[in-house]
Each structure stands twice: as C-alpha cells, then as structure tokens.
Coordinates of C-alpha atoms in Angstrom, one line a residue:
M1 CA 61.3 22.2 140.6
A2 CA 58.2 24.3 140.6
D3 CA 59.1 25.5 144.1
R4 CA 62.6 26.4 142.8
L5 CA 61.1 28.5 140.0
I6 CA 58.7 30.3 142.3
A7 CA 61.6 31.2 144.6
E8 CA 63.7 32.7 141.8
P9 CA 64.0 36.5 142.0
G10 CA 62.4 38.7 139.4
P11 CA 59.0 38.6 137.6
T12 CA 59.6 35.5 135.3
R13 CA 57.5 32.6 136.4
L14 CA 57.0 29.3 134.6
G15 CA 54.3 26.8 135.3
V16 CA 55.4 23.1 135.7
L17 CA 53.2 20.3 134.3
N18 CA 53.8 16.6 134.9
A19 CA 53.3 14.3 131.9
G20 CA 54.9 11.3 133.6
I21 CA 53.2 7.8 133.5
S22 CA 54.4 5.1 135.8
S23 CA 55.9 2.2 133.7
N24 CA 55.9 4.3 130.5
R25 CA 58.3 3.4 127.7
L26 CA 59.8 4.8 124.6
L27 CA 59.5 1.7 122.3
N28 CA 56.5 -0.3 123.4
S29 CA 53.0 0.3 124.5
T30 CA 52.1 -1.9 127.5
W31 CA 49.1 -0.9 129.6
N32 CA 49.8 2.7 128.6
P33 CA 50.8 4.3 125.2
N34 CA 54.4 4.6 124.3
A35 CA 56.1 8.0 124.5
L36 CA 55.9 8.9 120.8
T37 CA 52.3 7.9 120.6
R38 CA 51.3 10.4 123.4
L39 CA 53.8 13.2 122.6
D40 CA 51.3 15.4 120.7
R41 CA 48.6 15.1 123.3
D42 CA 50.5 15.1 126.5
V43 CA 53.4 17.5 125.7
L44 CA 53.4 19.5 122.5
T45 CA 49.9 20.9 123.0
A46 CA 50.2 21.8 126.6
T47 CA 49.0 25.4 127.2
G48 CA 51.9 27.9 127.1
V49 CA 54.6 25.2 126.7
C50 CA 58.0 26.6 126.0
S51 CA 60.4 23.9 127.4
V52 CA 60.3 20.1 127.8
I53 CA 62.3 17.9 130.2
V54 CA 62.3 14.3 129.1
M55 CA 63.4 11.4 131.3
L56 CA 62.5 8.0 129.7
G57 CA 64.1 4.7 128.9
I58 CA 64.6 2.8 132.1
N59 CA 61.5 0.7 131.6
D60 CA 62.6 -0.1 128.1
I61 CA 65.9 -1.4 129.6
G62 CA 64.6 -3.2 132.7
G63 CA 61.0 -4.0 131.9
Q64 CA 59.5 -6.7 129.6
P65 CA 60.4 -6.9 126.8
Q66 CA 63.9 -5.9 127.8
H67 CA 66.0 -4.0 125.2
H68 CA 69.6 -5.2 125.2
E69 CA 70.6 -2.9 122.4
P70 CA 70.9 0.8 123.3
S71 CA 70.6 2.1 119.7
K72 CA 66.8 1.9 119.5
I73 CA 66.4 3.7 122.8
I74 CA 68.9 6.4 121.7
A75 CA 67.0 6.8 118.3
A76 CA 63.7 7.2 120.2
L77 CA 65.1 9.9 122.5
G78 CA 66.5 11.6 119.4
Q79 CA 63.0 11.6 117.8
I80 CA 61.5 13.1 120.9
A81 CA 64.1 15.9 120.8
A82 CA 63.5 16.4 117.0
Q83 CA 59.7 16.7 117.4
V84 CA 60.0 19.0 120.4
K85 CA 62.3 21.3 118.6
A86 CA 60.1 21.2 115.5
K87 CA 57.4 22.8 117.7
G88 CA 59.9 25.6 118.5
L89 CA 60.5 24.4 122.1
R90 CA 63.6 23.8 124.1
V91 CA 64.3 20.2 125.3
T92 CA 66.3 19.1 128.3
A93 CA 67.2 15.4 128.8
G94 CA 67.6 13.8 132.1
T95 CA 70.1 10.9 132.4
L96 CA 68.7 7.6 133.6
T97 CA 69.1 6.9 137.3
P98 CA 70.7 3.8 138.8
F99 CA 68.7 0.6 139.3
G100 CA 71.4 -1.8 140.7
G101 CA 69.8 -4.1 143.3
S102 CA 66.3 -4.0 141.7
G103 CA 64.7 -7.2 140.5
N104 CA 65.5 -6.6 136.8
Y105 CA 69.1 -5.5 137.2
T106 CA 71.9 -7.3 135.3
D107 CA 75.4 -6.1 134.4
E108 CA 74.4 -6.3 130.7
L109 CA 71.4 -4.0 131.2
E110 CA 73.6 -1.6 133.2
G111 CA 75.8 -1.3 130.1
V112 CA 72.8 -0.3 128.1
R113 CA 71.9 2.4 130.7
Q114 CA 75.5 3.7 130.6
A115 CA 75.4 3.9 126.8
V116 CA 72.1 5.8 126.8
N117 CA 73.5 8.2 129.4
D118 CA 76.6 8.8 127.3
F119 CA 74.4 9.7 124.4
I120 CA 72.3 12.1 126.5
R121 CA 75.4 13.8 127.9
D122 CA 77.6 13.9 124.7
G123 CA 75.3 13.4 121.7
G124 CA 74.7 17.1 121.1
V125 CA 71.0 16.4 120.5
F126 CA 69.5 18.3 123.5
D127 CA 69.5 21.9 124.5
A128 CA 70.5 21.0 128.0
V129 CA 71.2 18.0 130.2
A130 CA 70.0 17.3 133.8
D131 CA 72.4 14.7 135.1
F132 CA 70.1 12.9 137.5
D133 CA 72.4 9.9 137.4
V134 CA 75.3 11.8 138.9
A135 CA 72.9 13.5 141.4
L136 CA 71.6 10.2 142.8
R137 CA 74.2 7.5 142.4
D138 CA 76.3 6.0 145.2
P139 CA 79.9 7.2 144.7
T140 CA 81.3 3.9 145.9
M141 CA 78.9 1.8 143.7
P142 CA 77.7 3.9 140.8
S143 CA 75.2 1.3 139.5
R144 CA 73.2 1.8 142.7
L145 CA 71.2 4.7 144.3
R146 CA 72.7 6.4 147.3
A147 CA 71.1 4.9 150.4
E148 CA 69.8 8.2 151.6
Y149 CA 68.0 8.7 148.3
D150 CA 66.6 5.1 147.9
S151 CA 62.9 4.5 148.5
G152 CA 63.8 0.9 149.3
D153 CA 63.1 -0.8 145.9
H154 CA 66.5 0.3 144.5
L155 CA 64.8 1.9 141.5
H156 CA 62.6 4.8 142.7
P157 CA 64.0 7.7 144.7
K158 CA 62.4 8.7 148.0
D159 CA 61.4 12.3 148.7
A160 CA 65.1 13.4 149.4
G161 CA 66.1 11.8 146.1
Y162 CA 63.4 13.7 144.2
Q163 CA 64.6 16.9 145.9
A164 CA 68.1 16.2 144.7
M165 CA 66.9 15.6 141.1
A166 CA 65.0 18.9 141.0
A167 CA 68.1 20.7 142.3
V168 CA 70.3 19.8 139.2
V169 CA 67.9 21.2 136.6
A170 CA 69.4 24.4 135.1
L171 CA 66.5 26.8 135.4
D172 CA 68.1 29.3 133.0
K173 CA 67.8 26.8 130.2
L174 CA 64.0 26.6 130.5
D175 CA 62.7 29.9 129.3
T176 CA 64.5 30.7 126.0
R177 CA 63.4 29.3 122.7
P178 CA 65.8 27.9 120.2
P179 CA 66.3 29.7 116.8
G180 CA 64.8 28.5 113.6
H181 CA 61.4 28.9 111.8
W182 CA 59.7 26.2 109.9
V183 CA 56.4 26.2 108.0
G184 CA 54.4 23.4 106.5
T185 CA 54.3 23.2 102.7
W186 CA 52.3 20.0 102.5
Q187 CA 50.5 17.7 104.9
T188 CA 47.9 14.9 104.9
A189 CA 45.9 13.3 107.6
M190 CA 46.1 9.5 108.1
A191 CA 42.8 7.8 107.9
R192 CA 43.1 4.0 108.0
T193 CA 45.4 1.1 107.4
T194 CA 45.8 -0.4 103.9
P195 CA 43.5 -3.4 103.4
G196 CA 45.5 -6.7 103.1
T197 CA 48.7 -5.4 104.7
D198 CA 48.5 -7.2 108.0
R199 CA 52.3 -7.9 107.6
G200 CA 53.0 -4.5 106.2
M201 CA 54.6 -4.2 102.8
P202 CA 58.0 -6.0 103.2
N203 CA 60.6 -5.4 100.5
H204 CA 58.5 -2.6 98.9
S205 CA 59.4 0.9 97.9
I206 CA 56.5 3.4 98.1
R207 CA 56.9 6.6 96.1
N208 CA 54.5 9.3 97.2
V209 CA 53.9 12.3 95.0
V210 CA 53.0 15.4 97.0
H211 CA 52.3 19.0 96.0
T212 CA 54.0 22.0 97.7
S213 CA 52.4 25.3 98.6
V214 CA 55.5 27.3 99.5
G215 CA 59.2 26.8 98.7
G216 CA 62.4 26.9 100.7
D217 CA 66.0 26.0 100.9
T218 CA 65.8 23.4 103.7
A219 CA 63.4 20.6 104.1
R220 CA 62.3 17.8 106.5
V221 CA 59.8 15.0 106.2
R222 CA 57.5 13.5 108.8
L223 CA 56.6 9.8 108.5
S224 CA 53.7 8.2 110.3
N225 CA 52.8 4.9 111.8
A226 CA 49.9 6.5 113.7
L227 CA 47.4 3.8 112.9
G228 CA 49.8 0.8 112.8
T229 CA 49.7 -2.0 115.4
A230 CA 53.4 -2.9 115.2
P231 CA 56.7 -1.1 114.8
V232 CA 57.7 -0.4 111.2
L233 CA 61.3 -0.2 110.0
M234 CA 62.0 2.5 107.3
G235 CA 65.1 1.0 105.8
R236 CA 65.6 4.1 103.6
A237 CA 63.7 7.3 102.9
T238 CA 64.4 9.9 100.2
L239 CA 63.1 13.3 99.0
A240 CA 63.4 14.6 95.4
V241 CA 61.8 17.1 93.1
A242 CA 59.3 15.3 90.8
A243 CA 59.9 15.6 87.0
R244 CA 56.1 15.5 86.5
P245 CA 53.1 15.6 88.8
D246 CA 51.8 12.3 87.4
A247 CA 55.0 10.2 87.1
P248 CA 57.5 8.6 89.5
H249 CA 60.6 10.2 87.9
A250 CA 62.8 12.6 89.7
V251 CA 64.5 15.7 88.4
A252 CA 68.2 14.8 87.8
G253 CA 70.4 15.8 90.7
T254 CA 67.6 16.5 93.2
M255 CA 67.5 13.1 95.0
R256 CA 68.4 13.5 98.7
E257 CA 68.6 10.7 101.2
L258 CA 66.9 11.4 104.5
T259 CA 68.4 10.7 107.9
F260 CA 67.0 10.3 111.4
G261 CA 69.3 11.3 114.1
G262 CA 72.1 10.9 111.6
T263 CA 71.2 7.4 110.5
P264 CA 69.6 6.4 107.2
S265 CA 66.9 4.2 108.8
V266 CA 64.4 4.6 111.6
T267 CA 61.9 2.3 113.4
I268 CA 58.6 4.0 114.1
P269 CA 56.7 2.5 117.0
A270 CA 53.0 1.7 116.7
G271 CA 51.0 4.9 117.0
G272 CA 54.1 7.1 116.5
E273 CA 55.7 9.4 114.0
A274 CA 59.3 10.1 112.9
L275 CA 60.7 13.4 111.8
S276 CA 63.7 13.5 109.5
D277 CA 66.8 15.6 110.0
P278 CA 66.8 18.8 108.0
I279 CA 68.4 18.6 104.6
S280 CA 69.7 21.3 102.3
M281 CA 67.4 21.3 99.2
T282 CA 65.8 23.8 96.9
V283 CA 62.1 23.0 97.3
P284 CA 59.9 24.7 94.6
A285 CA 56.8 26.6 95.5
D286 CA 53.6 25.2 93.8
G287 CA 55.7 22.2 92.7
D288 CA 55.8 18.5 93.2
L289 CA 58.0 16.3 95.4
L290 CA 58.7 12.6 95.6
V291 CA 58.8 11.2 99.1
T292 CA 59.9 7.5 98.9
V293 CA 60.2 5.0 101.7
Y294 CA 61.6 1.5 101.6
T295 CA 60.2 -1.0 104.1
P296 CA 62.5 -4.0 104.1
A297 CA 60.8 -6.2 106.8
P298 CA 57.3 -7.4 107.8
S299 CA 55.6 -5.1 110.2
G300 CA 51.9 -4.5 110.7
P301 CA 49.1 -2.8 108.8
V302 CA 50.3 0.2 106.7
T303 CA 49.1 3.6 107.8
E304 CA 47.6 5.5 104.8
H305 CA 45.5 8.4 103.5
P306 CA 43.4 6.4 101.0
R307 CA 41.9 9.1 98.8
S308 CA 44.7 11.4 97.8
Y309 CA 43.2 12.4 94.4
Q310 CA 46.9 12.1 93.3
T311 CA 48.6 9.2 91.6
S312 CA 51.6 7.8 93.5
F313 CA 53.6 4.6 92.8
V314 CA 54.8 1.4 94.4
A315 CA 57.8 -0.9 93.5
A316 CA 57.3 -4.5 94.9
D317 CA 60.9 -5.7 94.3
G318 CA 63.2 -4.1 96.7
D319 CA 64.9 -0.9 97.6
H320 CA 64.4 1.7 94.9
A321 CA 64.1 4.7 97.2
A322 CA 67.1 6.4 95.7
D323 CA 66.3 5.7 92.0
E324 CA 66.0 8.9 90.0
E325 CA 64.5 7.0 87.2
G326 CA 61.1 5.7 88.2
T327 CA 60.9 2.7 85.9
A328 CA 60.8 0.2 88.8
F329 CA 57.6 1.9 90.2
T330 CA 55.1 0.0 88.0
Q331 CA 52.1 -0.1 90.4
P332 CA 50.1 3.1 90.6
T333 CA 48.1 3.9 93.8
T334 CA 45.7 6.6 94.8
A335 CA 46.9 6.4 98.5
W336 CA 49.6 8.3 100.3
R337 CA 51.3 5.8 102.6
Y338 CA 53.4 6.6 105.7
V339 CA 54.3 10.2 104.7
T340 CA 52.3 12.8 106.5
A341 CA 54.1 16.1 106.2
V342 CA 56.8 18.1 104.5
D343 CA 58.2 21.2 106.1
V344 CA 60.4 23.9 104.7
R345 CA 62.6 26.7 106.1
S346 CA 62.5 29.9 104.0
S347 CA 63.1 33.6 104.5
S348 CA 59.9 34.4 102.6
A349 CA 57.5 31.9 104.3
H350 CA 56.2 33.1 107.7
G351 CA 53.4 30.7 108.7
T352 CA 51.0 28.0 107.8
V353 CA 47.3 27.9 107.1
V354 CA 45.8 24.5 108.2
T355 CA 42.7 23.4 106.2
F356 CA 40.8 20.9 108.3
G357 CA 37.7 19.0 107.2
D358 CA 36.2 16.1 105.2
S359 CA 36.0 15.1 101.6
I360 CA 35.2 18.6 100.4
T361 CA 38.6 19.8 101.8
D362 CA 40.3 16.5 100.8
G363 CA 39.3 17.3 97.2
D364 CA 36.8 14.5 96.3
R365 CA 35.9 14.6 92.6
S366 CA 38.6 17.1 91.7
T367 CA 40.9 16.2 88.8
I368 CA 43.4 13.5 89.7
S369 CA 46.9 14.9 90.0
G370 CA 45.6 18.3 89.0
N371 CA 46.0 19.9 92.4
L372 CA 42.7 21.8 92.0
R373 CA 41.3 21.2 95.5
W374 CA 40.1 24.5 97.2
P375 CA 43.2 24.5 99.5
D376 CA 45.4 24.3 96.4
V377 CA 43.7 27.2 94.8
L378 CA 43.9 29.1 98.1
A379 CA 47.7 28.5 98.2
D380 CA 47.9 29.9 94.6
R381 CA 46.1 33.0 95.6
L382 CA 48.3 33.6 98.6
A383 CA 51.5 33.0 96.5
A384 CA 50.3 35.6 94.0
E385 CA 49.8 38.3 96.7
P386 CA 52.4 41.2 96.5
G387 CA 54.9 41.6 99.3
P388 CA 57.2 39.3 101.2
T389 CA 54.8 37.6 103.6
K390 CA 53.9 34.1 102.3
L391 CA 51.8 31.5 104.0
G392 CA 52.0 27.8 103.4
V393 CA 48.7 25.9 103.0
V394 CA 48.4 22.3 104.2
N395 CA 45.4 20.0 103.8
S396 CA 44.1 17.9 106.8
G397 CA 40.9 16.8 105.1
I398 CA 39.8 13.2 105.2
S399 CA 37.1 11.9 102.9
G400 CA 34.2 10.6 105.0
N401 CA 35.5 12.3 108.2
R402 CA 33.1 13.2 110.9
I403 CA 33.2 15.4 114.0
L404 CA 31.4 13.2 116.4
N405 CA 32.3 9.6 115.6
S406 CA 35.1 7.6 114.0
S407 CA 35.3 5.1 111.2
T408 CA 39.0 4.1 111.3
G409 CA 38.3 0.4 111.5
T410 CA 35.2 0.2 109.3
G411 CA 35.7 2.8 106.5
I412 CA 37.8 5.5 105.0
G413 CA 36.7 8.3 107.3
G414 CA 39.4 8.0 109.9
P415 CA 39.4 9.1 113.5
N416 CA 36.8 11.7 114.5
A417 CA 37.8 15.4 114.5
F418 CA 38.5 15.5 118.2
A419 CA 40.7 12.3 118.1
R420 CA 42.9 13.7 115.4
L421 CA 43.0 17.4 116.5
S422 CA 46.4 17.4 118.0
R423 CA 48.1 15.4 115.3
D424 CA 46.4 17.0 112.2
M425 CA 45.9 20.6 113.4
L426 CA 47.4 21.8 116.6
T427 CA 51.0 20.7 116.1
T428 CA 51.4 21.6 112.4
S429 CA 54.7 23.4 111.8
G430 CA 54.2 27.1 111.7
A431 CA 50.5 27.0 112.1
R432 CA 48.9 30.4 112.5
T433 CA 45.3 30.0 111.2
V434 CA 42.9 27.1 110.8
I435 CA 40.1 26.9 108.3
M436 CA 37.6 24.3 109.3
L437 CA 34.8 22.9 107.1
E438 CA 33.2 19.8 108.7
G439 CA 29.9 18.3 109.7
V440 CA 28.1 17.2 106.6
N441 CA 29.0 13.5 107.1
D442 CA 27.6 13.7 110.7
I443 CA 24.4 15.2 109.2
L444 CA 24.1 12.6 106.4
N445 CA 25.0 9.5 108.3
L446 CA 23.8 9.7 111.9
P447 CA 20.3 8.3 112.3
H448 CA 19.0 11.6 113.9
P449 CA 21.7 14.2 113.8
D450 CA 21.6 16.7 116.7
P451 CA 22.4 20.3 115.7
E452 CA 23.2 21.2 119.3
A453 CA 25.8 18.5 119.5
L454 CA 27.5 19.8 116.4
K455 CA 27.4 23.4 117.6
L456 CA 29.0 22.4 120.9
A457 CA 31.6 20.4 119.1
L458 CA 32.5 23.3 116.8
R459 CA 32.8 25.6 119.9
Q460 CA 35.1 23.1 121.6
I461 CA 37.4 22.8 118.5
A462 CA 37.6 26.6 118.4
A463 CA 38.5 26.7 122.0
Q464 CA 41.3 24.2 121.6
A465 CA 42.6 26.1 118.6
H466 CA 42.6 29.3 120.5
A467 CA 44.4 27.7 123.4
Q468 CA 47.3 27.0 121.0
G469 CA 47.3 30.7 119.9
L470 CA 45.7 29.9 116.5
R471 CA 43.1 31.8 114.7
I472 CA 40.1 29.7 113.6
V473 CA 38.0 30.4 110.5
V474 CA 34.9 28.2 110.0
G475 CA 33.1 27.5 106.8
T476 CA 29.4 27.0 106.4
I477 CA 28.3 23.5 105.3
T478 CA 27.6 23.3 101.6
P479 CA 24.3 22.0 100.0
M480 CA 23.6 18.3 99.8
K481 CA 20.1 17.9 98.3
G482 CA 20.2 15.1 95.7
W483 CA 22.7 13.0 97.7
R484 CA 21.4 9.5 98.5
S485 CA 20.8 10.0 102.2
Y486 CA 19.3 13.5 102.0
T487 CA 16.1 14.2 103.9
E488 CA 14.3 17.3 104.9
E489 CA 15.1 16.5 108.6
R490 CA 18.8 16.5 107.7
E491 CA 18.5 19.7 105.7
A492 CA 17.0 21.4 108.7
V493 CA 20.0 20.4 110.8
R494 CA 22.4 21.8 108.2
Q495 CA 20.5 25.1 108.2
A496 CA 20.6 25.3 112.0
V497 CA 24.3 24.6 112.1
N498 CA 25.0 27.1 109.4
E499 CA 23.0 29.8 111.1
F500 CA 25.1 29.1 114.3
I501 CA 28.3 29.4 112.3
R502 CA 27.3 32.7 110.7
T503 CA 26.3 34.3 114.0
S504 CA 28.6 32.7 116.6
V505 CA 31.2 34.8 118.5
D506 CA 33.3 31.7 119.0
F507 CA 35.2 32.0 115.7
D508 CA 37.6 34.6 114.4
A509 CA 36.0 34.7 110.9
V510 CA 33.4 32.9 108.8
I511 CA 33.5 31.8 105.1
D512 CA 30.0 31.3 103.7
F513 CA 30.8 28.4 101.4
D514 CA 27.1 27.6 101.4
A515 CA 26.2 30.9 99.8
V516 CA 29.1 30.6 97.3
V517 CA 28.1 27.3 95.8
R518 CA 24.4 27.0 96.3
D519 CA 21.9 27.2 93.4
P520 CA 19.9 30.5 93.7
A521 CA 16.9 28.8 92.2
D522 CA 17.1 25.9 94.7
P523 CA 19.3 26.8 97.7
Q524 CA 19.4 23.3 99.1
R525 CA 21.3 22.1 96.0
I526 CA 24.7 22.9 94.6
N527 CA 24.7 25.2 91.7
P528 CA 24.8 23.0 88.6
S529 CA 27.8 24.9 87.3
Y530 CA 29.7 23.9 90.5
D531 CA 28.3 20.3 90.9
S532 CA 30.6 17.4 90.2
G533 CA 27.6 15.3 89.4
D534 CA 26.9 13.6 92.8
H535 CA 25.1 16.6 94.3
L536 CA 27.4 16.7 97.3
H537 CA 31.0 17.4 96.1
P538 CA 31.9 20.5 94.1
S539 CA 33.6 20.2 90.7
D540 CA 37.0 21.9 89.9
A541 CA 35.0 25.1 89.2
G542 CA 33.2 24.8 92.5
Y543 CA 36.4 24.4 94.5
R544 CA 37.8 27.4 92.7
A545 CA 34.8 29.5 93.7
M546 CA 35.2 28.4 97.3
A547 CA 38.8 29.4 97.4
E548 CA 38.2 32.7 95.7
A549 CA 35.6 33.6 98.4
I550 CA 38.1 33.5 101.2
D551 CA 39.1 36.9 102.5
L552 CA 42.9 36.6 102.6
G553 CA 43.1 39.3 105.3
T554 CA 41.5 36.9 107.8
L555 CA 44.4 34.4 107.5
R556 CA 47.3 36.7 108.6

C-alpha cells in the first residue's frame, strides 16, 4: 500500500506504519496485549497519524479461547472506531479473510466471521471499508482463500495475496479528517485497583461525582479497566447533572442513559477503555455531573483513582444507575472508579489544557468536594477571560506519582509518568497544552535521587509532547522542608532540577511555582500562609496562588 501511495500523482504523500502483531486479538490478551490495551501506544500516538486501517478479529474467532458469539467482536471493533474518531482520525475497516481448510475452521465459526463482515460492510461505523474478504476468497468456495493467494496454511495469504489486499484500499479515503471537535471538560488518571475487589463489585452501582471545566451541548464518557486483570461488564451507565457537589442526587430531567455502539452495556477487556456514544445534553460549565455505572457480574479488581478529594457514592444492592433520587447510594467513597474522562462538544470551547503531575496537581489537602485544586482555579480564570475562545482544563495528577518508577501494585502512586503518558496526556480530547509539575516524589523517596536522571526524563516527556503537536509548560518543584523524608541532599537535588527547568530550552514556557509559594524567610519551606500543615502540600490559598501565577497567554 505504501508503494501505491508513492506512485500516486501529485505532491500528497502519506507514510504507512505497521502496528500488526501476529496472533493479536480484540478481546483477550494472550502472549501479547489485546487491541484496546495497546491502541493508545501503538496507534493513536503515532507521529503524524491521520488515518487508521483496522483488520482484527480472526484470532478471536479461530484461536483459543474461541468466540462463538459475534456480538462481542463487533462491539470491540465499534470501540476501536469510536476511539480512533475521538482522536480526530479517519478509520477504515478491513473485512476478515477466509480461513476454510485451516486447523481451527468449523462451519459455526465461519458463521461468526460472516456476521462480523456483515457488520463491517453495513454497520455504518467506519469511514470506509476495504473488502479483503472479497479480494481473496475463492469464488467457487467463499469460505476458502483462492489457491493463487494461499500461502499454504489456508489462513495467511502469500505475497500475491497481500498485493491483492493492498490493491482494494481506497487511497482517497485516507487523507481527509472527519468533522467534529471535542474537548475534555474533566479527566482523572487511574492509579490502582480497589483493595478487596478481586471479584470486582458485582451487583453494585457506583455514582461518581465529577466537576466540569467547560460546558457543551453534547457529551460522551470514557470508562476505564486499564488496571484490571479481567474483563468487566458495564451493565448500564448514565450521565446526569448533579443537584449538589456533595450528594448523589440528580437534577430532575437531566438523567441520560449512555450507549456503546448503540447498546446499553459494554464489556471492557482487561487493560482497555470504552468510549460512549455521543448524547445530547446541556453540560454546565464549572458544574458537577454524576457518572454512574452498574456492574452486574463478578469481574476482577476495580480500576480506580483513590484520592479524588471529592465525595462519590456506592449502592450495593443492584442497578440504580438511572435513579434521579440518590437515596440508594448510602456508601460514600473518596475514590473515582471506572470513569476516567468526560468530553463535550461546544461552539465556545476550542481546546484542552492537560495538567499532569502528582499530589500537588491532584489536590491533596484541598477542601473535599470544594474543587479548589490549582487546576480548578485555573479553569475558573480561563472561563472568566473575555472573548469566545475557551479552554477546558483536565486533571491528570495522581497522589504519590513519580517520574522514574511505579507503585501500582504497592501503593497509591500509580504507573510512572512514562508508563501513563499516552493514556493520561497525549490522547486527551482536544489537548493543546500540557502543564507538568512532577518530581518531588522521586526526590523524597528514592534512596539517592539523581538530578541528571530527572532532567533527562523531563526532556524526554517534553519531546513526546512536542511530537504530538502539544505545547508543554513545566512548573518548578515546590518546597518540601519539614516533610518527614526531607534532607539537605534531597533539597540540593530539588534546587538542581529547578535550575534546569528555569533555564532549559526544551520547554515552551515555565511556571515558577517554587517562587510563588516559598517562604521568603526560609526558601526551602512553604510560606506558612500557603502551607496545609504537612509542609509539602499547599492549602487552598496556596493552590489559588499557584493558579494565579500562570500566564494564560502561554496556554493558547
């Protein structure tokens, strides 16, 4: 196909990248990760990507375990299409090629392949279809490859077959982007699995309370099983406007049921995410939403963001996802579970600022359910600016997070910054600018932190952000004297990293958070008027000072 594109007349040229993995599947991870688990890393963050061709499903049908019901394969292909389009890319689907005569073939499994191909051709989900099945099948026996295209194992084509496949791809469908502009209004980063949920939370309804930055007239929700070890069934999911920021009650008439490829339920594979269909809904700016999921069956450990600094709610007695009254939600929780993002479409919102960091971005020690984290205050400042251009602000902070090592299995800090970069920064809807504040946990917890390793890591993160066309603004690391693991050696590392941040040419701008919140009389400490009391995390006033120090002009 790359050769065909090169031979086309005119100046337009497209690179072609191959993200295929032999034996790969949609629904299960075997000795390689399932398709939804690797979508962000292998597809959505490819440099210059504008179009995706997906051909997957034959190993789900013929491999072990075999899937005798086409609906789950169809739903997974629909999710890939939704997530590709959410990134503003075109998606072409290839029909599944014949496998009659191979070791795993049965007439029943052939029926599954035909059902999946009917969906690909006629489902209206994809921007284009490459009918590889028609190109390769034997006209006299359509369940088999044509002899001249068969490599000999009756499953894989030989060179002539691959040539025939490339010939049926419509090149004119690859270089135009579909319409539609989405921005993130809220986001969180998944950090661990909920302790004691080895079988999931069967027959539970989980009502997450989330705070918006910008409003819109259409919404969609992203659910995550990123850290789970087994598929999880979302039996029902809903979105509503919250009556109060600290209660499980919905504003009357605002409850909306979410669908996924037109169906009210979705199974999310281990390590994957699911994106809902768009729904018409008036989403308030600087308001609160209820994202509720019902998990009817046992699954595996529950993916969560443990320190939300927001009260959400759980009902342990069945499906209450669509209840406007929240009386069934009797168990408060400080974790957000399964929900990882809410996007809106709006004529006034034109992009998203991603705030990426640790507990100081997460909002540790801020007022519970008060939405006074520094990213919240930044969103308020942007909303108050005159003129039509508005930017959503989303929060990808994780308390305890580090740049250089992970604590997913042993603590709350989650995957290291590099491991979560694609999911929590680079693929955020509408992302234009990143503000990064990270490194203090590496300095305070590594036995002998190395400033050079942290500098190199910050350079690498900036390079990956720039590769996606994002601006990156980096904050200096705030004071930590008085914290339990403070030493003069660690302070020297902080000073060295901050000097690098202030003087580096790797970043588009710098916010000197250190200068904003430090005590003039003792610069290694937080100013007492900004100290929450633990000598590491700012108070509400400190978070406000940080947000007010940001030059809004650097974000556009």
